Short mmCIF file of C-alpha atoms and ligand atoms in Angstrom, two decimals:
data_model
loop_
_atom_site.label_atom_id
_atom_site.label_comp_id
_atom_site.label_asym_id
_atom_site.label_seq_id
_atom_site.Cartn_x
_atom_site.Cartn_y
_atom_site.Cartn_z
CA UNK A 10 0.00 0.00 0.00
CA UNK A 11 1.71 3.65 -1.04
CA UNK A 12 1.50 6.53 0.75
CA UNK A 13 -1.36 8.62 -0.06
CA UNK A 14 -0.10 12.28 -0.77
CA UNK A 15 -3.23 14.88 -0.98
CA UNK A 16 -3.83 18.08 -1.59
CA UNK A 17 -7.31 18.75 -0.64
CA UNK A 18 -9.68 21.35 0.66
CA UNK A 19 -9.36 19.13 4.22
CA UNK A 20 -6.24 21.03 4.43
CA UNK A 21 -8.01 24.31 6.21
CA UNK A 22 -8.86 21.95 8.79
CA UNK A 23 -5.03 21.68 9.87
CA UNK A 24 -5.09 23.49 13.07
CA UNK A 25 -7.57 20.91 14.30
CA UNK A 26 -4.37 18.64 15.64
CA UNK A 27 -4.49 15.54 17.74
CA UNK A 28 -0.94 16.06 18.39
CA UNK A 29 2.38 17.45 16.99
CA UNK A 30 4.06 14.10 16.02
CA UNK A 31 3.48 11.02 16.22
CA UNK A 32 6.33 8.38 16.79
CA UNK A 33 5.62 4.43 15.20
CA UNK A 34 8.09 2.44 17.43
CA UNK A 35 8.63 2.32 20.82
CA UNK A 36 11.72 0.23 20.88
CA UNK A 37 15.22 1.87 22.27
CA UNK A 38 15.58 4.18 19.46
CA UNK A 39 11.60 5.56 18.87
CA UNK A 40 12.34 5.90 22.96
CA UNK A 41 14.76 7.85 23.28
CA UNK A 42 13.51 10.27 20.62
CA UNK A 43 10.19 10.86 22.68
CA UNK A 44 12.62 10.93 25.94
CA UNK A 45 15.11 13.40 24.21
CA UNK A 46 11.70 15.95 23.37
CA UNK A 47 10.52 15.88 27.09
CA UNK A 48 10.82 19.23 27.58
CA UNK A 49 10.14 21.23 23.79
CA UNK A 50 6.83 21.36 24.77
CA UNK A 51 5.48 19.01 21.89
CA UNK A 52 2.52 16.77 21.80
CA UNK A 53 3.82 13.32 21.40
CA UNK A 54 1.94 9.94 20.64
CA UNK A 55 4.05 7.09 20.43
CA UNK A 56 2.34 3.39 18.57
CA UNK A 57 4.07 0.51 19.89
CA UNK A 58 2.96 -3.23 18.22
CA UNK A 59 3.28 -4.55 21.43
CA UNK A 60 2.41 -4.64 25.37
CA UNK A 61 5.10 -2.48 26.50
CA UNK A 62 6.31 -5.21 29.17
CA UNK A 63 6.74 -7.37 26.11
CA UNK A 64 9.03 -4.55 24.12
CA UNK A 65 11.30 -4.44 26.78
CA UNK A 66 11.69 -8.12 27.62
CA UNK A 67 13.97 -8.66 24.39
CA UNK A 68 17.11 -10.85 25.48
CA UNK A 69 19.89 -9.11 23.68
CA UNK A 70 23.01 -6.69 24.76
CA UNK A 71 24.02 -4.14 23.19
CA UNK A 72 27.72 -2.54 23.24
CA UNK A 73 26.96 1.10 24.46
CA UNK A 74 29.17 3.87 22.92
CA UNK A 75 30.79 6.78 24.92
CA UNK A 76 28.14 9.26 23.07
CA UNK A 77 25.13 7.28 23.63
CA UNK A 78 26.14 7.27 27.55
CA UNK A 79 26.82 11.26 27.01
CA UNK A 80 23.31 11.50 25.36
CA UNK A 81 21.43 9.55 27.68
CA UNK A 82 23.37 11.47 30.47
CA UNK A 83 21.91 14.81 28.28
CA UNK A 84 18.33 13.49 28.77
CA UNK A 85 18.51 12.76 32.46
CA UNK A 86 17.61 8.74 32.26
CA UNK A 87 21.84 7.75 32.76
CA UNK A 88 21.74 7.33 36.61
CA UNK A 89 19.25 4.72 36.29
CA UNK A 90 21.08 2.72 33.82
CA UNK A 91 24.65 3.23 34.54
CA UNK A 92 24.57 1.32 37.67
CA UNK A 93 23.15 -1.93 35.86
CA UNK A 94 25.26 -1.88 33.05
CA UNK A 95 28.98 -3.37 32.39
CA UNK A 96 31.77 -0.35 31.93
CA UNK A 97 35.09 -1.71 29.67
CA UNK A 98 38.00 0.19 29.52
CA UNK A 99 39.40 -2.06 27.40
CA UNK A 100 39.14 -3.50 23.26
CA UNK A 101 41.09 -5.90 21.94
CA UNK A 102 41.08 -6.72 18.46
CA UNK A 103 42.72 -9.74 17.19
CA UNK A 104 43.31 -11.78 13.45
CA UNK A 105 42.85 -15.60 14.17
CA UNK A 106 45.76 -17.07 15.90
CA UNK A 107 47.52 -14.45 14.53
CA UNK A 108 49.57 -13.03 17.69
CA UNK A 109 49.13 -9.42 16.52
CA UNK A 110 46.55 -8.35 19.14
CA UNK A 111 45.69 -4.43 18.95
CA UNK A 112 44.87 -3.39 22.31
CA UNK A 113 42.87 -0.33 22.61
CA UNK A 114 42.99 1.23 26.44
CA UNK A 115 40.99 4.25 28.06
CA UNK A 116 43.77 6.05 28.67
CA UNK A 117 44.44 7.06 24.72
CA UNK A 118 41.25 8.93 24.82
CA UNK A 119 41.55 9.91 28.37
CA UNK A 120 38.01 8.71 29.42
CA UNK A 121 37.13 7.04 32.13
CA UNK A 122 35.96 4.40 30.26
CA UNK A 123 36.26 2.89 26.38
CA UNK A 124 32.44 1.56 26.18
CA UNK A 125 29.40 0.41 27.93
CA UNK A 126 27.47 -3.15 27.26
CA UNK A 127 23.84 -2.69 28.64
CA UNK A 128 20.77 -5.04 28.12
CA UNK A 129 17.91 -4.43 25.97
CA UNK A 130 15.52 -4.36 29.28
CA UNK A 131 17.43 -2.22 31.74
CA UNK A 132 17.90 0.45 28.99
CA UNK A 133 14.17 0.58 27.30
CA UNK A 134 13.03 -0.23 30.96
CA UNK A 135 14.41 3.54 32.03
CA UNK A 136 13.11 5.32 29.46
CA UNK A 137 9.72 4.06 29.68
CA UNK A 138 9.93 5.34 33.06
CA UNK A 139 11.08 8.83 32.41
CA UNK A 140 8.34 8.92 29.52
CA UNK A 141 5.86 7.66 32.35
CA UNK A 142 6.38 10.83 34.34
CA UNK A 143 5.60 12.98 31.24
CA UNK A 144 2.42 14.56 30.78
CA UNK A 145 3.45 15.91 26.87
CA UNK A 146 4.16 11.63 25.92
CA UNK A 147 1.57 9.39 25.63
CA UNK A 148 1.37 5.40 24.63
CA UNK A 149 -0.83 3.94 22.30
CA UNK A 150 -0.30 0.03 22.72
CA UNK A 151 -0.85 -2.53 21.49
CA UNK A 152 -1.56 -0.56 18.39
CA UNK A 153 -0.73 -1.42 14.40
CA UNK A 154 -0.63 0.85 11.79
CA UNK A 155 -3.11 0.77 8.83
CA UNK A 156 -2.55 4.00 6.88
CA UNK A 157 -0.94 6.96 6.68
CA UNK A 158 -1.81 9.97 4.66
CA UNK A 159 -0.22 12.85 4.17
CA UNK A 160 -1.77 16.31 3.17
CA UNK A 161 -0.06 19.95 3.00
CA UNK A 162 0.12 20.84 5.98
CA UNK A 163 -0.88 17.47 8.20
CA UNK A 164 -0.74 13.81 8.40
CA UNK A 165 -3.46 11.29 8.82
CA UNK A 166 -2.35 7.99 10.59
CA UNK A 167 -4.89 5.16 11.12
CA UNK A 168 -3.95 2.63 13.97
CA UNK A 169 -5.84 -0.20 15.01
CA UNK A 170 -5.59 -0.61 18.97
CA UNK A 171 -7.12 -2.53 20.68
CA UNK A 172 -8.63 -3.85 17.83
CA UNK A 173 -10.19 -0.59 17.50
CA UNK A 174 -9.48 1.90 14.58
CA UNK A 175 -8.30 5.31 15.30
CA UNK A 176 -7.23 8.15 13.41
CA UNK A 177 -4.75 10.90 14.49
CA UNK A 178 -4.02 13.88 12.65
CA UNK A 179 -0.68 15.26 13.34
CA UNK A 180 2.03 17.37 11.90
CA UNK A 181 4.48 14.71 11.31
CA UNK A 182 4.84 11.32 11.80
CA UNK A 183 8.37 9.31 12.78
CA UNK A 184 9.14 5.59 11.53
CA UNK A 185 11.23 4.12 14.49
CA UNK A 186 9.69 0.91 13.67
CA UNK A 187 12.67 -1.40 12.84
CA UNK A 188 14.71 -2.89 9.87
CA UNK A 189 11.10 -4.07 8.23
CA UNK A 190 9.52 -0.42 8.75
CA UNK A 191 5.55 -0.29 7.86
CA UNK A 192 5.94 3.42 7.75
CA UNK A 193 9.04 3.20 5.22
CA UNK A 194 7.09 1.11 2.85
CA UNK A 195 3.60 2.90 3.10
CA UNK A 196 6.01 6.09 2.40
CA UNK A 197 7.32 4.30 -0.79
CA UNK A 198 10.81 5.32 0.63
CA UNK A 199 13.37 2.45 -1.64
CA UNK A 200 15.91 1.31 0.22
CA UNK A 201 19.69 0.16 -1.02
CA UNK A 202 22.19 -2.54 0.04
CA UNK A 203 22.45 -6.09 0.35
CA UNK A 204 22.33 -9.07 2.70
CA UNK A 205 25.62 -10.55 3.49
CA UNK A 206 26.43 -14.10 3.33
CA UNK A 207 26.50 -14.14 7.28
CA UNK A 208 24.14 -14.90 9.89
CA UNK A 209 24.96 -13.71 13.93
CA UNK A 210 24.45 -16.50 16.67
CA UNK A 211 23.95 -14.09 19.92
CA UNK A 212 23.63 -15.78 23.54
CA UNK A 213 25.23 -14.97 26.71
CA UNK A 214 27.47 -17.06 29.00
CA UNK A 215 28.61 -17.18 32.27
CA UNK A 216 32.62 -17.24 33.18
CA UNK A 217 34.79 -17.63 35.46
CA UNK A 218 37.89 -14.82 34.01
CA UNK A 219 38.22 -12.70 36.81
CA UNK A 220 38.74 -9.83 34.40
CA UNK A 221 35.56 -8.51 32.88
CA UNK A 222 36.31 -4.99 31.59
CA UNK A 223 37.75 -6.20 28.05
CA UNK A 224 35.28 -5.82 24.65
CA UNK A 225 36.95 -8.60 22.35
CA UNK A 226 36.60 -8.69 18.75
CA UNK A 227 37.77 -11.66 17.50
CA UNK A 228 38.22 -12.00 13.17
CA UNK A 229 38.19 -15.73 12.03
CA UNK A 230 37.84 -16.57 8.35
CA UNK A 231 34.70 -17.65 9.22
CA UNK A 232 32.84 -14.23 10.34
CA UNK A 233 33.62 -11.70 13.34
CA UNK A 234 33.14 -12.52 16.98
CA UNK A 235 32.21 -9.66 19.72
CA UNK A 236 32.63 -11.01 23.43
CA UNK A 237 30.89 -8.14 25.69
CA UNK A 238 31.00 -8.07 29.08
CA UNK A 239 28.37 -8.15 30.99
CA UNK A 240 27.67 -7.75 35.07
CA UNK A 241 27.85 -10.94 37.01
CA UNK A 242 30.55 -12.30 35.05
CA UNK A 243 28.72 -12.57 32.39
CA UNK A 244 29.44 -12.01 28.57
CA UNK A 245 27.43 -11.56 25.69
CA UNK A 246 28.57 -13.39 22.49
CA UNK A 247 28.19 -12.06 18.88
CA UNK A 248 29.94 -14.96 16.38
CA UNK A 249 29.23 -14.49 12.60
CA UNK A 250 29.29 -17.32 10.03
CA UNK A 251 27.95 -18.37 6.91
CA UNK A 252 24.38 -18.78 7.10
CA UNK A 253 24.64 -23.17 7.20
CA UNK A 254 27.48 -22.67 10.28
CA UNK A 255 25.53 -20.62 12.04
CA UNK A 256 22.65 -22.77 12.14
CA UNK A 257 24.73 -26.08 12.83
CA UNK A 258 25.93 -23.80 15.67
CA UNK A 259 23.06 -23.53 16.81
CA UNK A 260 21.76 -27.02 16.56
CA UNK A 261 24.81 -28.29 18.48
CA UNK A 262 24.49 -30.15 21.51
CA UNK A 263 25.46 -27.72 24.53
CA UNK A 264 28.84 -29.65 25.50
CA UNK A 265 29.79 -29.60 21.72
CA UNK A 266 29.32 -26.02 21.52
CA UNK A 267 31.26 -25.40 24.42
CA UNK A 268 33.97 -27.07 23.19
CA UNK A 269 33.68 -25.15 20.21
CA UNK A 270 33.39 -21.94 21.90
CA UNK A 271 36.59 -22.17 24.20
CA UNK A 272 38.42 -23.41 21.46
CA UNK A 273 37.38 -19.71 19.11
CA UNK A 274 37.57 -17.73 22.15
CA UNK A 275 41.47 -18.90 22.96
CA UNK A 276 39.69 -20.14 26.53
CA UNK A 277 40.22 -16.78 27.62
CA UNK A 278 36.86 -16.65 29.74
CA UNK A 279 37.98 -19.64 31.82
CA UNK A 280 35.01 -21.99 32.61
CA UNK A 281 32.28 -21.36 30.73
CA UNK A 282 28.48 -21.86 31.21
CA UNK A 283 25.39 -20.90 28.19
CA UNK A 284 22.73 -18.81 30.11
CA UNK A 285 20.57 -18.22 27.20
CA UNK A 286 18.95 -19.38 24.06
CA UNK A 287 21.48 -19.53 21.10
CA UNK A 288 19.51 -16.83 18.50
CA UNK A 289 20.53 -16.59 14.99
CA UNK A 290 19.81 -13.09 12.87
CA UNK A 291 20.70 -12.76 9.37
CA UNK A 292 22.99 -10.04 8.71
CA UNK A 293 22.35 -7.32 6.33
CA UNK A 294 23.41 -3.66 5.56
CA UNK A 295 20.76 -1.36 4.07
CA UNK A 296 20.78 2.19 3.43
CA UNK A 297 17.59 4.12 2.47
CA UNK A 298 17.69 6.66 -0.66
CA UNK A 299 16.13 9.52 1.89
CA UNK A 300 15.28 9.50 5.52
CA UNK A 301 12.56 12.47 5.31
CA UNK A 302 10.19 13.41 2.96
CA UNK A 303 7.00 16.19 3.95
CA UNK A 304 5.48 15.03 7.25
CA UNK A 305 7.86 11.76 7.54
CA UNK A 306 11.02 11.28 8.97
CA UNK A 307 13.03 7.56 9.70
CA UNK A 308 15.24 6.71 12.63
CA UNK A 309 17.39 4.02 13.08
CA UNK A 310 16.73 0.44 11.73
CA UNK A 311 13.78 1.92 9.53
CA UNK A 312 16.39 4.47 8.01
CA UNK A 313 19.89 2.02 8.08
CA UNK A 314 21.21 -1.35 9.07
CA UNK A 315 24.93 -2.19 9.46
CA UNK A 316 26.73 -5.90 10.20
CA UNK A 317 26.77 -6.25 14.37
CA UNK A 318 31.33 -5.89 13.87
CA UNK A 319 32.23 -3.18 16.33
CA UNK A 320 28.37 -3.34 17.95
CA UNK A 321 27.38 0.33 15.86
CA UNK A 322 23.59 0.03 15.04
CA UNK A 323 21.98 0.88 17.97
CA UNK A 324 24.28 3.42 18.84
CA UNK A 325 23.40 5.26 14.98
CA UNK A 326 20.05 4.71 15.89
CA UNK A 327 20.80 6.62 19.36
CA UNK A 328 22.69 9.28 17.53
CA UNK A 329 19.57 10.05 15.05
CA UNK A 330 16.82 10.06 17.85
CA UNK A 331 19.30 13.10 19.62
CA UNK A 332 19.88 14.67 15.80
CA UNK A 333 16.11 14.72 14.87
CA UNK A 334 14.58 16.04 18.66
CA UNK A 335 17.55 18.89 18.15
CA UNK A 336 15.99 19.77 14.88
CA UNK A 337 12.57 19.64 15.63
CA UNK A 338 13.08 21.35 18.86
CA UNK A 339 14.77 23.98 17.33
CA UNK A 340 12.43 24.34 14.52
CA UNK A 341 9.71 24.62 17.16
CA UNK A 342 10.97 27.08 19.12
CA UNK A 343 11.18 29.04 15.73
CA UNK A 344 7.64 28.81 14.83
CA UNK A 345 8.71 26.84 11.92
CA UNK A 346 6.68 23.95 11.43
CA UNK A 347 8.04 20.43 12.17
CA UNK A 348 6.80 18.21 9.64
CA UNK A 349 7.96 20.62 6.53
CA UNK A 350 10.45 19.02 4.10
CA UNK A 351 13.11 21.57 4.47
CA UNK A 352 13.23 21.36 8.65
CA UNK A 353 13.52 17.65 7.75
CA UNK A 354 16.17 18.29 5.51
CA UNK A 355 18.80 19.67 8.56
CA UNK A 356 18.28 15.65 10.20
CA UNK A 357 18.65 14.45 6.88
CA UNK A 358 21.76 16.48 6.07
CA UNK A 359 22.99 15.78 9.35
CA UNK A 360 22.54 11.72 9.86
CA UNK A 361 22.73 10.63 6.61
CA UNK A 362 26.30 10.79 5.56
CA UNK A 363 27.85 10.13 9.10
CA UNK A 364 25.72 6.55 8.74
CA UNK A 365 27.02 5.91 5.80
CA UNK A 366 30.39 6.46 6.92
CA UNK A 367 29.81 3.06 9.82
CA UNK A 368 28.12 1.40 7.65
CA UNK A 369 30.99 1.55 5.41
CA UNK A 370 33.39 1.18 7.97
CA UNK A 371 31.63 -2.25 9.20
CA UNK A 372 31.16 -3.26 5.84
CA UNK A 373 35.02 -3.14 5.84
CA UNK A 374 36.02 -4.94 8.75
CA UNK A 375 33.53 -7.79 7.42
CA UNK A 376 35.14 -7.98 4.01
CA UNK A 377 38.38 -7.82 4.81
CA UNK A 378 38.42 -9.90 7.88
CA UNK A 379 35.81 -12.74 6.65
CA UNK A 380 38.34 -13.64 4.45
CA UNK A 381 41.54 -16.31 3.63
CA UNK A 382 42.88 -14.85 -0.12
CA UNK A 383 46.34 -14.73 0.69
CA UNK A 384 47.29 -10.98 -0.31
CA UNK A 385 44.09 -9.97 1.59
CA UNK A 386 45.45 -11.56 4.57
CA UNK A 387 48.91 -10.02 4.46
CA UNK A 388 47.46 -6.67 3.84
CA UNK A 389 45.15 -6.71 6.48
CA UNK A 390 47.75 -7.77 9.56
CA UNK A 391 50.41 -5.18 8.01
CA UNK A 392 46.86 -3.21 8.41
CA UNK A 393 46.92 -3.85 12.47
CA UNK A 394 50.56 -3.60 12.89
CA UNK A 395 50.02 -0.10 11.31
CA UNK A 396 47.14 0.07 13.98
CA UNK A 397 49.36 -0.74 16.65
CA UNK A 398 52.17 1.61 15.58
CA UNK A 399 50.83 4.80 14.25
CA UNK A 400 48.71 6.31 17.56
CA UNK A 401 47.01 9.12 15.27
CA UNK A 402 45.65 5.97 13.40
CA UNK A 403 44.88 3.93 16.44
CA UNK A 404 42.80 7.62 18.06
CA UNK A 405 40.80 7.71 14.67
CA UNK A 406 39.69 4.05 14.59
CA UNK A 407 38.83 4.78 18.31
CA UNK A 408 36.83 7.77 18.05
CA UNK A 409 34.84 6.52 15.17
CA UNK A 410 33.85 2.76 17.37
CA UNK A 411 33.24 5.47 20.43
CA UNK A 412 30.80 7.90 18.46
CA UNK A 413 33.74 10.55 19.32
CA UNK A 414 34.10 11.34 15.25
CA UNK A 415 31.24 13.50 13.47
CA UNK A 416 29.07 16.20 14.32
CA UNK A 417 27.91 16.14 18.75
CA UNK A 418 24.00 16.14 19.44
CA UNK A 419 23.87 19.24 21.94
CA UNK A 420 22.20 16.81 24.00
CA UNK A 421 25.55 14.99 24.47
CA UNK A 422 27.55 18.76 25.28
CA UNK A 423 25.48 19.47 28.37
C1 FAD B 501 23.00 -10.06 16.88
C2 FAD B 501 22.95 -8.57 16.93
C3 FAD B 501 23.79 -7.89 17.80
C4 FAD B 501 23.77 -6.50 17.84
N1 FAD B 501 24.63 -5.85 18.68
C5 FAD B 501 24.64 -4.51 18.71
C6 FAD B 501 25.53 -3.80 19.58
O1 FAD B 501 26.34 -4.40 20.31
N2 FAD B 501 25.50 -2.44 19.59
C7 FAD B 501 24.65 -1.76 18.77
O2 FAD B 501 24.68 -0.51 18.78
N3 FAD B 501 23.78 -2.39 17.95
C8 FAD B 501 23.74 -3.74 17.89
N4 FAD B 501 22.87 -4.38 17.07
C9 FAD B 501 21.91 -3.59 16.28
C10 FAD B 501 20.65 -3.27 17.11
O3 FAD B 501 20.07 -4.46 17.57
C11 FAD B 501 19.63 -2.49 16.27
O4 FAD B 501 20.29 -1.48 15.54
C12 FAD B 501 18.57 -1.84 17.18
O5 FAD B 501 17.92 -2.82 17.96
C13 FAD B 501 17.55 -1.05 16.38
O6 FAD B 501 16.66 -0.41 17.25
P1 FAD B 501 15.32 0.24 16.71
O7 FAD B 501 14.64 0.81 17.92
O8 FAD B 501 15.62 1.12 15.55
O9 FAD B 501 14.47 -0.97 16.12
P2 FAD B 501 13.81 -2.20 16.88
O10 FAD B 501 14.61 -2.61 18.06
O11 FAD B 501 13.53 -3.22 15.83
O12 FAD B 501 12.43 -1.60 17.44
C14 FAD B 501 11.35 -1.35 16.61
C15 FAD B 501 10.09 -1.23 17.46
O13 FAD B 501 9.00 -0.91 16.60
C16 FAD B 501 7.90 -1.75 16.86
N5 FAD B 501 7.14 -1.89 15.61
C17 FAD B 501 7.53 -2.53 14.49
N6 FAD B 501 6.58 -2.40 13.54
C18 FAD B 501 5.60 -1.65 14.07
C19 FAD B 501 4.34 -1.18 13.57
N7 FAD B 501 3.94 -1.42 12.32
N8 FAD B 501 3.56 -0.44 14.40
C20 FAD B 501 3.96 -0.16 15.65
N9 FAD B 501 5.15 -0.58 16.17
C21 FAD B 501 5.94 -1.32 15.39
C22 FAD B 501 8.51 -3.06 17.36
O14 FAD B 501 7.61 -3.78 18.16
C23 FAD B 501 9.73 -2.53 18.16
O15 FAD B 501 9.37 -2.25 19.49
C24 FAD B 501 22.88 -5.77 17.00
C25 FAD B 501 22.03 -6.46 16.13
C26 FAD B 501 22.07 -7.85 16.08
C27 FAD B 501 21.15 -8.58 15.14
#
């Protein structure tokens, strides 16, 4: 179903508004937009698929970058999650058996800290409670989107909730609604990119390495392989491979795929112990041709998706909620009005480009790493020796995995 784009004498009704915008998503990303607009005095809806207890029970971990703590710090939720979260102040990267380790440390970007790795429910869990305690943010949930249609100077949205339909009329509506976005397609917005050979098996373990502030990424051959800590000496485990591995992986009987496990992960962790379900995603990168047109804007997976290497999506996704709620704030506070192409224009111009940049940089890593050609491989470990010894080199490949590189949300200045 397209987008229906009118021009119509219904247009003089504009000023009869349900509310300003209207967010579809109420996952981390379509959260932290509505938390990051607390205060600009807008009227925000936010349609959510599902019971909100149910949106935040996902079992996954995410690596948190040094900006995303600065922005949630910026929006007042970070004391609630920074206690339950794991801190590293340490990456190591590392080729196969290759002895060449880089090892990143805290004290090259003088930070306290290199990284976060939180869990899906303590960070959605916080900012559902901030947006409780605001009277400008409201839920609609469980609620699915039927329609949107956009005139002049509004938008129409039709939700079912509650098995009820209900229309809203606003002056712009958000897609925060994931990597298969409703509001994307009923905006006809195309999309570029491609899936990768690769699917991710993600589960979390339990170790007995007394060390726990290291964020591994391991390259085999095979695929990539993120070890994040996690509280409790725990870890969550990222490991790529072709899409048949992956599932053998995760058909394996448990002692089988311990075995495997301590054997890929050098037995660093000690003892180790699976606390969770082995899930497998299929990895893809996907770009879209434009995040905003009139009255619609995308944030993260609805607007990009980038291979789990260096843990990035979620933290773009982050970085776009705090870029869009500057614009619009802005634009508010101008009397502009927020749903207009050429306000949306500033996130676009903004966001965009900087995406592309990670998307391109994990695209990279993947490539070059998921790989055994010979002159590929001898390129690539002159690549990390380089790493290792040229520290201006080492600082940039560090700001860009800590969100340091690009253009600050003010959100993350205060
Ligand atoms: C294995 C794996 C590991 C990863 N690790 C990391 C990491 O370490 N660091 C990192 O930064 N990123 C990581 N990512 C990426 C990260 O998971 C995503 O980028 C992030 O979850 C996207 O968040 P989102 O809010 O945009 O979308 P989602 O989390 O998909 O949320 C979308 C929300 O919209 C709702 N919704 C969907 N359709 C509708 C509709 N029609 N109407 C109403 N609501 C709707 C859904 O219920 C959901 O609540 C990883 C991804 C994978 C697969």
């Amino acid at each position: 179903m397209a987008l229906k784009q009118q021009t119509s004498s219904r247009d003089t009704k504009s000023n009869a508004l349900d509310c300003d915008l209207v967010i579809v998503g109420g996952g981390i990303v379509g959260a932290t937009l509505a938390s990051a607009l607390k205060d600009s005095g807008l009227k925000i809806l936010i349609v959510e698929a599902n019971p909100l207890e149910v949106v935040a029970s996902r079992r996954q971990a995410y690596a948190l970058s040094l900006l995303s703590g600065r922005i949630y710090e910026g929006i007042g939720v970070w004391q609630n999650i920074l206690p339950k979260i794991a801190k590293f102040r340490n990456i190591r990267l590392s080729d196969g058996e290759y002895p060449q380790i880089v090892k990143f440390n805290r004290t090259e970007l003088d930070t306290e800290f290199l990284g976060y790795v939180a869990e899906h429910k303590v960070v959605l869990t916080a900012l559902q409670e901030l947006i409780a305690q605001c009277p400008n943010i409201t839920w609609l949930c469980p609620a699915k989107v039927i329609e949107v249609e956009s005139q002049n100077t509004f938008s129409e949205i039709k939700i079912n909730l509650n098995g009820t339909t209900k229309t809203i009329k606003t002056k712009l509506i958000i897609g925060a609604d994931g990597s298969r976005s409703r509001i994307r397609s009923l905006a006809g917005i195309k999309t570029r990119g491609w899936k990768y050979w690769q699917s991710c098996v993600a589960f979390t373990i339990k170790h007995t390495a007394p060390q726990n502030d290291i964020a591994f990424e391991k390259f085999w051959s095979t695929g990539p392989m993120g070890i994040l800590p996690l509280p409790g000496n725990r870890c969550q485990i990222v490991w790529t491979h072709p899409h048949a591995e992956a599932k053998a992986i995760q058909q394996l009987n448990e002692q089988e795929f311990l075995e495997k496990l301590n054997y890929y992960t050098g037995g660093l962790l000690g003892e180790i112990e699976l606390i969770s379900d082995r899930a497998v995603f299929p990895v893809q990168l996907m770009q879209c041709d434009r995040y905003v047109q009139s009255r619609i804007a995308l944030v993260g997976d609805a607007a990009h998706c980038c291979h789990p290497v260096g843990g990035q999506g979620l933290n773009l996704g982050i970085r776009d909620a705090a870029a869009l709620a500057q614009i619009l704030q802005q634009a508010h506070q101008q009397s502009e009005d927020i749903g207009e192409l050429q306000v949306l224009k500033r996130y676009e111009n903004w966001r965009k480009r900087e995406n592309l940049t990670i998307l391109g940089f994990t695209d990279f890593l993947d490539r070059t790493f998921s790989n055994s050609f010979l002159p590929i491989v001898v390129i690539r470990r002159f690549g990390l020796w380089l790493m290792n010894n040229c520290q201006p080199l080492k600082i940039f490949a560090l700001k860009l995995m800590t969100g340091l590189k690009g253009r600050t949300p003010q959100l993350a200045q205060r």
